[in-house]
XYZ file of C-alpha atoms in Angstrom:
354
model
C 13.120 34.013 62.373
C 10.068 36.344 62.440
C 9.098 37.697 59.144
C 8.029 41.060 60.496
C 9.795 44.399 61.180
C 7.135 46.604 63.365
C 9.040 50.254 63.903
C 8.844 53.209 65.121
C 8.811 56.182 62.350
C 8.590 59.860 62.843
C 6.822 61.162 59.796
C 6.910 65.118 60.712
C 6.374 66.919 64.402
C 3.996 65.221 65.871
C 3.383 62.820 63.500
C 4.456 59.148 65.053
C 3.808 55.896 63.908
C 3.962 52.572 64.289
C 4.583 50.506 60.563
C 6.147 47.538 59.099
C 9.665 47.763 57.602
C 11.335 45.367 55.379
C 13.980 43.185 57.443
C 17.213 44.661 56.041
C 20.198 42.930 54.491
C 23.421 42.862 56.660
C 26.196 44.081 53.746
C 29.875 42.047 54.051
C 30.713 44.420 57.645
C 27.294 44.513 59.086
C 25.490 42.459 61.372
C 21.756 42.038 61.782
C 20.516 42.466 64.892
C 16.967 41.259 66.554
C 16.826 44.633 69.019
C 15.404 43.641 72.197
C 16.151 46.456 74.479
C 15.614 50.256 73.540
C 15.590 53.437 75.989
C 13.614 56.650 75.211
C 15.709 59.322 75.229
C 15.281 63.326 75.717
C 16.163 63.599 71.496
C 13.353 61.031 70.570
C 10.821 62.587 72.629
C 12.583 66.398 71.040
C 12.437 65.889 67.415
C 8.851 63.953 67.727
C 7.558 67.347 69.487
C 9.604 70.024 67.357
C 10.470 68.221 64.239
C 14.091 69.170 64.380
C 17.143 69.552 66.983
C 18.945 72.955 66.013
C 20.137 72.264 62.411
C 18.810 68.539 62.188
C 15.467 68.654 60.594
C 13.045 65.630 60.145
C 12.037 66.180 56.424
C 11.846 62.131 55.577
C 10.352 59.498 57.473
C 12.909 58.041 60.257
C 12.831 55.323 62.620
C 13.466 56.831 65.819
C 15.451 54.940 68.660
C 19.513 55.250 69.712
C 19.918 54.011 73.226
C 19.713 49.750 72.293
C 20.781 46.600 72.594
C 19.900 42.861 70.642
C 21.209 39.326 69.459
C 23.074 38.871 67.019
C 20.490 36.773 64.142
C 22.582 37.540 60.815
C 26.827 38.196 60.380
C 28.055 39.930 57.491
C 30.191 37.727 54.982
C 33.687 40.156 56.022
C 32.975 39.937 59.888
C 35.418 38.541 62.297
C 34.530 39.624 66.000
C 30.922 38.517 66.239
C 28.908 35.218 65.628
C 25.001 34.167 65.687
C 23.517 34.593 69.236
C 26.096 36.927 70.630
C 24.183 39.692 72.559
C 25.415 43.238 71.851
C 25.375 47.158 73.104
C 25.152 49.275 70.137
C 27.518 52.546 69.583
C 24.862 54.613 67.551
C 27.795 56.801 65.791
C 29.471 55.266 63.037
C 32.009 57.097 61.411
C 31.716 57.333 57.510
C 34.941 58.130 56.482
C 38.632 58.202 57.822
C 39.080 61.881 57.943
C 41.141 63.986 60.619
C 38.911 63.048 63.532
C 38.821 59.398 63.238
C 42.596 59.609 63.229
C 43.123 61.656 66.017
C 40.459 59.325 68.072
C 37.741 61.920 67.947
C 35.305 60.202 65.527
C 32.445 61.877 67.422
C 33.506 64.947 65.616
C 33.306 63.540 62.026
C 30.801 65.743 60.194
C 29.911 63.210 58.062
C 29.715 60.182 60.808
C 26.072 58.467 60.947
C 24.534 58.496 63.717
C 21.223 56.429 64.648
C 17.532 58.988 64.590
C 19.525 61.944 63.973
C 18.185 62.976 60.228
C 18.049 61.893 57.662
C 19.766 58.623 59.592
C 17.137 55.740 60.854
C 17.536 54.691 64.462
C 16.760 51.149 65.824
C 13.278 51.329 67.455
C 12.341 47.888 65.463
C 12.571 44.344 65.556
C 15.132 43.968 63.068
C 18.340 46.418 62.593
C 21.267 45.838 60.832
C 24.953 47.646 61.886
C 28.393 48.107 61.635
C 29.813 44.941 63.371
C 32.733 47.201 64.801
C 30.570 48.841 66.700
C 28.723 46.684 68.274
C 29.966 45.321 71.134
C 29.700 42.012 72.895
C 27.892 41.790 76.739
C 29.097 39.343 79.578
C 26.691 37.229 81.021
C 26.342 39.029 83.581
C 25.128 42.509 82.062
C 21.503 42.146 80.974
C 20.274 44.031 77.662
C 18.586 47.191 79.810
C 22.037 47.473 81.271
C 23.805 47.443 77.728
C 20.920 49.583 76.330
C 22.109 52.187 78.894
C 25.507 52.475 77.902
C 24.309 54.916 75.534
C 23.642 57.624 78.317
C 26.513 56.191 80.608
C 28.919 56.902 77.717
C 27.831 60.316 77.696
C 28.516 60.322 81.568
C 31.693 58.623 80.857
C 33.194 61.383 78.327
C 31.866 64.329 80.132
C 33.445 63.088 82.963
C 36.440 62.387 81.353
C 36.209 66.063 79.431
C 36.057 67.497 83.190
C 39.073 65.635 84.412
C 37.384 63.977 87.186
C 39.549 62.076 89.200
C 40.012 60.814 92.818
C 39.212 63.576 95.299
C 37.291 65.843 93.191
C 34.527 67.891 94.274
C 31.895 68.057 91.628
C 28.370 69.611 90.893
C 25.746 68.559 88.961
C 23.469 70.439 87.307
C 19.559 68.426 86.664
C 18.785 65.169 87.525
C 17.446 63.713 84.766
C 18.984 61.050 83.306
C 22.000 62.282 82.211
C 22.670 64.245 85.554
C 21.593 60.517 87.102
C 24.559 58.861 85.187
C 26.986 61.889 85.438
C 26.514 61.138 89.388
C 26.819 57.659 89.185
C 30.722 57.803 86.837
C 31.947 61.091 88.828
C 31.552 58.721 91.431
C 33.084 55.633 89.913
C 35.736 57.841 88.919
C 36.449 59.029 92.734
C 34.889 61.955 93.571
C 34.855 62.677 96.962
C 31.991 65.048 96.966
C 28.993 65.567 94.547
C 26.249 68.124 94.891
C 23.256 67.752 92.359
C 20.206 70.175 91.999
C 16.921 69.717 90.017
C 13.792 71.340 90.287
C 11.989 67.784 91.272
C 12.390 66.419 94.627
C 11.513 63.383 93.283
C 14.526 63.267 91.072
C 16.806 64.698 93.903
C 15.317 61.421 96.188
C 16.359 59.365 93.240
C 19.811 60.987 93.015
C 20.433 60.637 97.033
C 19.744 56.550 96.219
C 22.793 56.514 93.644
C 25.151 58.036 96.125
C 24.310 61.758 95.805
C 26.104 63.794 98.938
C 24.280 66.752 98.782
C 21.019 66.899 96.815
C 19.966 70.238 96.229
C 16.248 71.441 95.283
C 16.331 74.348 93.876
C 13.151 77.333 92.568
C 12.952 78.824 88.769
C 13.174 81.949 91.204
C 16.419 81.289 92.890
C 19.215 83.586 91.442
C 22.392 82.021 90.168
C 25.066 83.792 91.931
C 23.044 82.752 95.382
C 22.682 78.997 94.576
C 26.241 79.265 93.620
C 26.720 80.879 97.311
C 24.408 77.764 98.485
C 26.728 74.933 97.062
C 29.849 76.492 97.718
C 27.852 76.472 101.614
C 27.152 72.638 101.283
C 30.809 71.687 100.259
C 32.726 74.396 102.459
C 34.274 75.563 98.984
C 33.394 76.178 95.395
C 33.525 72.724 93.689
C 36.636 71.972 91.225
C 33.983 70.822 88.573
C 30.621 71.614 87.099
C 28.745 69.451 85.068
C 25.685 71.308 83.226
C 22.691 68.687 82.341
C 19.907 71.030 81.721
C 21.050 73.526 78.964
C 19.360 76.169 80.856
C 20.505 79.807 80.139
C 19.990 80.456 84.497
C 21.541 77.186 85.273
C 24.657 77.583 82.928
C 25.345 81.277 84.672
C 25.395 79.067 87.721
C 27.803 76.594 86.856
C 30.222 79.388 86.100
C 29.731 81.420 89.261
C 30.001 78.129 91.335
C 33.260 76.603 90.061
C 36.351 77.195 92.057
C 38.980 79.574 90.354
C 40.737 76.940 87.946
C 38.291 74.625 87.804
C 35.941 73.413 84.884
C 32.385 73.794 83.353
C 31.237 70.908 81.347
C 28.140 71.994 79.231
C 26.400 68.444 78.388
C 22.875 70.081 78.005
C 21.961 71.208 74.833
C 19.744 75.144 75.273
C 19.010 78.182 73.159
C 21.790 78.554 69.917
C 22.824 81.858 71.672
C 23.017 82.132 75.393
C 23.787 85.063 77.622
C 26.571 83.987 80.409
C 28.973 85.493 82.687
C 31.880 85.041 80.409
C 34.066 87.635 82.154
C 33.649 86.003 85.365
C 34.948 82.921 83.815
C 37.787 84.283 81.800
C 39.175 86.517 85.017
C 39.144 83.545 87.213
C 40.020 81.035 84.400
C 37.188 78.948 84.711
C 37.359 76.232 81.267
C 34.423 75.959 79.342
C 34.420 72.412 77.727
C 31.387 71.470 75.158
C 30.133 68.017 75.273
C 29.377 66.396 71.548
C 28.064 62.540 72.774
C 31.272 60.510 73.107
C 33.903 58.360 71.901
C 35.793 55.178 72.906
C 33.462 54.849 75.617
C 31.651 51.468 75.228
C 34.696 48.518 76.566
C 35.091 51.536 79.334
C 31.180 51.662 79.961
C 30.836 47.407 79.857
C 33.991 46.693 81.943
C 31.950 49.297 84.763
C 29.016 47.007 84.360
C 30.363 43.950 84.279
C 32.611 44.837 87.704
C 29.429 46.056 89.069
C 31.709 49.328 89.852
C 28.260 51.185 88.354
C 24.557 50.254 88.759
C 22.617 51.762 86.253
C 19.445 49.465 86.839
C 17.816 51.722 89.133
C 16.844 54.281 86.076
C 14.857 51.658 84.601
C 11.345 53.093 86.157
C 8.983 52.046 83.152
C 8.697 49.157 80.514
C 6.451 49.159 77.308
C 6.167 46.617 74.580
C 7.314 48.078 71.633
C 3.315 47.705 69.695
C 2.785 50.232 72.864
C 5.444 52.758 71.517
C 3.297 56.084 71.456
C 1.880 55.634 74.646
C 5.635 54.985 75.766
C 6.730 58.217 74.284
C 3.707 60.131 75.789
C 4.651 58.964 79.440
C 7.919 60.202 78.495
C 7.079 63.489 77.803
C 5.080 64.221 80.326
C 8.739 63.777 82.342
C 7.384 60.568 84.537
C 9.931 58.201 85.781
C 13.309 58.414 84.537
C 14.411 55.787 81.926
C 11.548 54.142 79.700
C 12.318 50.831 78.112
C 10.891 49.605 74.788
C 10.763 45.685 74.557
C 11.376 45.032 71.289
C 11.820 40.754 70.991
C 8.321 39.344 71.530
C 9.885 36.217 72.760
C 11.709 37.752 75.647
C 10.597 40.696 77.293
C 12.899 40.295 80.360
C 15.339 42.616 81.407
């Protein structure tokens, strides 16, 4: 096994670098892991530029990184449902205690759960990364590591989806194309809806978008006024869709997600924006529009790798960039300057393959 642990380590805004780590110790429920597949994701690329994500605040040194997969190269003495060489998604959320919401199934909720590069907890942007065995979770043969790495953003697809109550015959629309609208698309889809509009400022995203089985792609101005794009969707579907799903967090876009939704129907705010945001909360309440919040997800990964491994969902497509992980900052600064969709760090010198 390699002696060295090159990661990835946010020091303070702005401050990334790339440094050697000690290879950690797998305790008696913990396996090591050799990463060899990690996505960038919106919150990397966030707390990098800001330091902080609302109330979680870089003030130690943290190895960023939550989207992964890698082999199995160490098993805790306690662990049962792993062995050497097994390949594995990681959950990044891992409850820390058995409190109300890890009873009622909602561990996502657990104030206390860790969760990978959220402060002060270290992600897995390294060679070597050591996790709770119960949530890690094994790939078929036929799922690659890129695909498991991206059952971190599918899950988020799969339990806003599932907050909605998508089902067969619903008419949905997406708000952003990034890749979290991408994915939203993608299990609304899976999950049978019959109709899905999705709107981004980039027409490149929106040609992206009408690849993965987008109906209506929509382009829309920083100009255009909510209640009229509302008018224009509600124009593409010949009525108000039963289910908005907000991606961008944007205060313009949100007021549009309300005014477009059918009487009855639902807003699902996935997007994170401002702490306070001005919306049109009457219009809502009068025509009992449900506003559902989005916290990441739960119970999501055997969902999320039975989708793969069916090939019901391709998620491959989103893969638009690779970088070797000693290449990490110039990965990050591609990703902030919003080119492609999904970047990949290759973290397992040996095998840089999908």
């Amino acid at each position: 096994m390699e002696k060295e642990n090159l990661s990835v380590v946010l020091h303070s805004q702005g401050d990334l670098r790339l440094e050697q780590r000690p290879i950690p110790e797998p305790g008696p429920n913990e396996v090591l892991l050799q990463m060899h597949s990690v996505g960038i994701c919106g919150s990397d690329v966030h707390f990098w530029q800001n330091g902080r994500i609302g109330d979680y605040v870089v003030k130690k040194p943290m190895v960023l990184g939550h989207e992964a997969s890698g082999r199995v190269v160490k098993v805790g003495s306690a662990v049962k449902n792993l062995k050497e060489g097994d390949r594995v998604a990681v959950e990044p959320g891992v409850p820390r205690e058995i409190d109300e919401f890890f009873k009622s199934g909602k561990y996502n909720l657990s104030p206390t759960i860790f969760f990978c590069a959220t402060p002060p907890d270290d992600g897995n942007l390294c060679r070597f990364y050591k996790h709770s065995a119960n949530f890690c979770y094994k790939l078929p043969d036929n799922v690659t590591y890129e695909e498991g790495a991206l059952i971190e953003p599918l899950s988020v697809a799969i339990h806003a989806c599932r907050r909605a109550g998508v089902t067969l015959g619903s008419s949905v629309l997406i708000c952003g194309a990034g890749p979290i609208g991408l994915v939203c698309l993608l299990v609304a889809k899976a999950m049978g809806a019959s109709q899905v509009v999705i709107t981004d400022l980039s027409a490149d995203r929106l040609v992206m978008a009408k690849e993965l089985g987008a109906d209506f792609p929509l382009t829309v101005k920083r100009e255009d006024g909510p209640e009229e794009l509302a008018k224009r969707v509600e124009g593409l579907l010949g009525a108000q869709p039963h289910i908005t799903i907000e991606c961008t967090g944007v205060e313009s876009s949100v007021q549009t997600a309300i005014y477009a939704t059918r009487p009855g129907g639902v807003v699902v705010l996935v997007g994170l924006g401002a702490a306070m945001t001005t919306v049109p909360l009457l219009n809502a309440a009068l025509r009992e529009v449900d506003i559902r919040g989005v916290f990441r997800y739960c119970n999501t990964w055997p969902i999320a790798i039975a989708m793969l491994a069916s090939k019901k969902v391709n998620v491959a497509p989103l893969v638009t960039h690779r970088f070797p992980l000693e290449q990490a900052v110039q990965a990050f600064e591609t990703t902030r300057q919003g080119q492609g969709v999904k970047i990949m760090l290759k973290c397992d010198k040996t095998d840089q393959n999908p």
